[in-house]
XYZ file of N, CA and C in Angstrom:
351
model
N 14.053 -2.151 -13.369
C 13.504 -3.194 -12.437
C 13.251 -2.541 -10.958
N 12.570 -2.819 -10.436
C 12.765 -2.761 -8.922
C 12.020 -3.809 -8.043
N 12.686 -3.913 -7.109
C 12.138 -5.064 -6.093
C 11.527 -4.398 -4.963
N 10.642 -5.015 -4.742
C 9.660 -4.399 -3.289
C 9.647 -5.635 -2.098
N 9.997 -5.206 -1.221
C 9.773 -6.037 0.236
C 8.792 -5.206 1.248
N 7.888 -5.946 1.331
C 6.687 -5.523 2.396
C 6.894 -6.122 3.870
N 6.818 -5.339 4.782
C 6.441 -6.095 6.104
C 5.523 -5.056 6.961
N 5.038 -5.832 8.016
C 4.322 -5.080 9.204
C 2.858 -5.642 9.153
N 2.571 -6.655 8.687
C 1.071 -7.106 8.584
C 1.096 -7.928 9.894
N -0.091 -8.552 10.494
C -0.419 -9.142 11.816
C -1.826 -8.979 12.139
N -2.053 -9.648 13.414
C -3.608 -9.691 13.506
C -3.482 -8.790 14.628
N -5.105 -8.137 14.488
C -5.180 -6.767 15.429
C -6.392 -6.907 15.726
N -6.894 -6.542 16.879
C -8.441 -6.374 17.164
C -8.957 -5.190 16.462
N -10.042 -5.169 16.087
C -11.088 -4.102 15.855
C -10.658 -2.599 16.421
N -10.561 -1.522 15.578
C -10.248 -0.431 16.474
C -8.496 0.039 16.730
N -7.865 -1.228 16.387
C -6.314 -0.984 16.578
C -5.648 -0.448 15.414
N -4.296 -0.626 15.446
C -3.457 0.054 14.499
C -2.472 -0.996 13.672
N -2.035 -0.752 12.545
C -0.973 -1.289 12.175
C -0.279 -0.376 11.161
N 1.068 -0.466 10.859
C 1.653 0.139 9.864
C 2.721 -0.628 9.001
N 2.141 -0.591 7.806
C 2.992 -1.501 6.525
C 4.121 -0.927 6.016
N 5.089 -1.389 5.434
C 6.537 -0.981 5.103
C 6.354 -1.441 3.585
N 7.023 -0.671 2.974
C 7.410 -1.331 1.616
C 8.604 -0.527 1.115
N 9.900 -1.630 1.184
C 11.170 -1.150 0.929
C 11.562 -1.370 -0.511
N 12.178 -0.178 -1.285
C 11.987 -0.452 -2.697
C 13.824 -0.594 -2.861
N 14.079 -1.098 -4.176
C 15.352 -1.842 -4.207
C 16.175 -0.412 -4.873
N 15.184 0.759 -5.134
C 15.948 2.054 -5.810
C 14.901 2.983 -5.170
N 15.563 4.195 -5.741
C 15.071 5.546 -5.245
C 13.492 5.727 -5.320
N 12.860 5.962 -4.346
C 11.613 6.224 -4.447
C 11.463 7.146 -5.748
N 12.123 8.175 -5.559
C 12.166 9.677 -6.585
C 12.139 9.101 -7.978
N 12.780 7.923 -8.230
C 12.859 7.370 -9.622
C 11.529 6.679 -9.974
N 10.363 6.720 -8.976
C 9.208 5.865 -9.409
C 8.041 6.854 -9.672
N 7.325 6.586 -10.530
C 6.333 7.471 -10.852
C 5.047 7.462 -9.931
N 4.687 6.442 -9.303
C 3.478 6.423 -8.388
C 3.567 4.826 -7.757
N 3.677 4.838 -6.212
C 3.409 3.751 -5.058
C 2.007 3.737 -4.825
N 1.458 2.605 -4.905
C 0.221 2.051 -4.607
C 0.325 1.160 -3.420
N -0.740 0.957 -2.605
C -1.172 -0.186 -1.697
C -2.476 -0.840 -2.017
N -2.719 -1.774 -2.652
C -3.687 -2.549 -2.683
C -3.802 -3.805 -1.912
N -5.276 -4.252 -1.967
C -5.424 -5.442 -1.254
C -6.492 -6.246 -1.374
N -6.214 -7.506 -1.474
C -7.265 -8.659 -1.820
C -7.759 -9.450 -0.478
N -8.956 -9.224 -0.396
C -9.810 -10.276 0.702
C -10.192 -11.534 0.016
N -10.307 -12.603 0.861
C -10.661 -13.927 0.058
C -12.049 -13.851 -0.365
N -12.028 -14.439 -1.922
C -13.247 -14.453 -2.790
C -13.351 -13.021 -3.326
N -12.797 -12.157 -3.142
C -13.043 -10.792 -3.512
C -11.784 -10.223 -4.791
N -12.149 -9.362 -5.487
C -11.020 -9.063 -6.538
C -10.015 -7.969 -5.780
N -9.153 -7.905 -6.153
C -7.775 -6.820 -5.650
C -8.216 -5.495 -5.999
N -8.229 -4.597 -4.829
C -8.553 -3.144 -5.244
C -7.818 -2.442 -4.561
N -7.541 -1.271 -5.314
C -6.348 -0.232 -4.851
C -7.180 0.522 -3.753
N -5.949 0.676 -2.692
C -6.478 1.223 -1.331
C -6.031 2.511 -1.292
N -4.747 2.792 -1.677
C -4.024 4.310 -1.579
C -2.886 4.390 -2.752
N -2.639 5.656 -3.112
C -1.660 5.829 -4.052
C -0.784 7.295 -3.571
N 0.589 7.229 -4.131
C 1.145 8.338 -3.925
C 2.020 8.489 -4.795
N 1.901 10.229 -5.206
C 2.987 10.463 -6.574
C 3.444 11.665 -5.981
N 4.745 12.246 -6.597
C 5.156 13.493 -5.905
C 4.349 14.519 -5.681
N 3.280 14.453 -6.369
C 2.182 15.251 -6.631
C 0.992 15.371 -5.456
N 0.672 14.084 -5.266
C -0.488 13.978 -4.264
C -0.949 12.695 -3.775
N -1.772 12.363 -3.051
C -1.968 11.173 -2.621
C -3.558 10.991 -2.468
N -3.719 9.505 -2.455
C -5.730 9.366 -2.943
C -5.824 7.903 -2.169
N -7.211 7.983 -1.976
C -7.327 7.079 -1.561
C -8.760 6.295 -1.631
N -8.784 5.230 -1.432
C -10.467 4.433 -1.583
C -11.259 5.120 -0.400
N -12.519 5.309 -0.966
C -13.416 5.813 0.118
C -13.331 5.326 1.204
N -13.401 3.802 1.422
C -13.883 3.168 2.551
C -12.219 3.294 3.742
N -11.553 3.868 3.302
C -10.459 4.009 4.077
C -9.940 5.562 4.279
N -10.608 6.385 3.592
C -10.391 7.748 4.047
C -10.330 8.326 5.095
N -9.434 9.118 5.909
C -9.594 9.210 7.060
C -9.158 8.376 8.365
N -9.123 7.176 7.924
C -8.287 6.048 8.735
C -7.089 5.757 8.347
N -6.380 5.796 6.713
C -5.375 5.268 6.462
C -4.602 6.372 6.034
N -3.072 6.277 5.990
C -2.369 7.279 5.487
C -1.290 6.691 4.585
N -1.035 7.079 3.292
C 0.260 6.578 2.623
C 1.049 7.631 2.889
N 2.512 7.168 2.996
C 3.433 8.334 3.041
C 4.794 7.531 2.674
N 5.958 8.579 2.262
C 7.105 7.842 1.937
C 8.500 8.187 3.047
N 9.484 7.724 2.841
C 10.603 8.267 3.794
C 11.682 7.870 2.447
N 11.918 8.961 1.855
C 12.797 9.040 0.473
C 14.442 8.530 1.179
N 14.604 8.973 2.134
C 16.002 8.363 2.608
C 16.088 7.192 2.609
N 15.049 6.279 3.170
C 15.050 4.928 3.580
C 14.605 4.215 2.220
N 13.974 4.607 0.958
C 13.285 4.254 0.072
C 12.285 3.144 0.389
N 11.503 3.616 1.398
C 10.558 3.029 2.124
C 8.986 3.893 1.969
N 7.886 3.208 1.635
C 6.721 3.569 1.666
C 6.001 2.797 2.683
N 4.946 3.879 3.222
C 4.116 3.303 4.573
C 2.664 3.330 3.979
N 2.263 2.420 4.981
C 0.643 2.647 4.808
C 0.456 2.343 6.219
N -0.149 3.869 6.740
C -0.335 3.750 8.370
C -2.007 3.416 8.448
N -2.444 2.496 9.362
C -3.887 2.056 9.293
C -4.473 2.092 10.601
N -5.407 3.029 10.720
C -5.852 3.155 12.119
C -7.493 2.819 12.286
N -7.758 2.769 13.330
C -9.445 2.320 13.358
C -9.580 0.930 12.482
N -8.834 0.203 12.540
C -9.158 -0.958 11.679
C -10.420 -1.572 12.081
N -11.053 -2.122 11.024
C -12.182 -3.117 10.942
C -12.286 -4.416 10.375
N -12.820 -5.203 10.595
C -12.966 -6.727 10.151
C -12.709 -6.684 8.675
N -13.482 -5.695 8.322
C -13.655 -5.545 6.874
C -12.401 -5.134 5.851
N -11.520 -4.703 6.991
C -9.761 -4.239 6.342
C -9.049 -5.749 6.275
N -9.746 -6.734 6.616
C -9.059 -8.256 6.594
C -8.730 -8.632 5.393
N -7.295 -8.428 4.680
C -6.885 -8.868 3.321
C -5.621 -9.225 3.714
N -5.034 -9.689 2.300
C -3.366 -9.689 1.789
C -3.247 -8.091 0.914
N -2.070 -7.311 1.758
C -2.037 -6.098 1.315
C -0.558 -6.220 0.368
N -0.786 -5.555 -0.742
C 0.296 -5.662 -1.604
C 0.725 -4.244 -1.836
N 1.986 -4.084 -2.105
C 2.503 -2.817 -2.436
C 3.191 -2.963 -3.898
N 2.831 -1.805 -4.632
C 2.987 -1.838 -6.231
C 3.860 -0.453 -6.263
N 4.499 -0.964 -7.790
C 5.195 0.475 -8.228
C 4.912 0.830 -9.778
N 4.678 1.674 -9.970
C 4.393 2.185 -11.540
C 5.603 3.423 -11.997
N 5.883 2.946 -13.129
C 7.180 3.610 -13.584
C 6.693 4.787 -14.270
N 7.113 5.946 -14.104
C 6.753 7.522 -14.697
C 6.413 6.949 -16.302
N 5.523 7.434 -17.096
C 4.999 7.345 -18.168
C 4.288 6.010 -18.461
N 4.024 5.166 -17.293
C 3.430 4.084 -17.393
C 1.947 3.851 -16.790
N 1.171 3.139 -17.435
C -0.164 3.322 -16.991
C -0.500 2.051 -15.929
N 0.480 1.386 -15.863
C 0.382 0.129 -15.107
C 1.263 -0.295 -13.881
N 0.798 -0.700 -13.083
C 1.545 -0.960 -11.822
C 2.416 -2.417 -12.156
N 3.484 -2.113 -12.576
C 4.098 -3.353 -12.984
C 5.253 -4.113 -12.233
N 5.213 -3.862 -11.102
C 6.091 -4.259 -9.917
C 5.539 -4.578 -8.738
N 5.442 -5.738 -7.889
C 4.765 -6.048 -7.090
C 5.690 -6.518 -6.257
N 5.097 -6.364 -4.638
C 5.696 -7.049 -3.269
C 4.704 -8.357 -3.251
N 5.358 -9.216 -2.226
C 5.034 -10.460 -2.077
C 3.487 -10.613 -1.354
N 3.253 -9.655 -0.776
C 1.979 -9.386 -0.115
C 2.533 -9.570 1.499
N 1.499 -8.991 2.306
C 1.261 -9.265 3.993
C 0.073 -9.492 4.375
N -0.308 -10.529 5.143
C -1.397 -10.573 5.427
C -2.005 -9.879 6.626
N -2.836 -9.068 6.792
C -3.796 -8.070 7.575
C -4.796 -8.741 8.143
N -5.208 -9.070 9.629
C -6.299 -9.847 9.972
C -6.581 -8.886 11.120
N -8.096 -8.625 11.152
C -8.575 -7.752 11.828
C -9.755 -8.535 12.684
N -9.812 -8.959 13.987
C -10.685 -9.520 14.635
C -11.568 -8.735 15.041
N -13.137 -9.014 15.420
C -13.824 -8.195 16.017
C -14.196 -8.469 17.427
């Protein structure tokens, strides 16, 4: 089991930046992968960024603008979001996937990100 607590959402103008944080109840080293998802009103949830011990990966629309990273000493995963666009507006969720699992089984409560034009 792992609990996830997110913070850092808010309202920002287009072109601005936000950093989302996701703090885990146990070591990041024990997790197979961490992901940031988002869900906009009326749309399906989409995977935005993932990080494992080996690599990071991003959804095409955020490549070059978003960066996922970890602070292992703080058991925290970050999503740095730069050059934000109105279409980035969504509820953002962090999620954890155990090693040898195909599913993200643990989810944070979500944090709202609103980008005004």
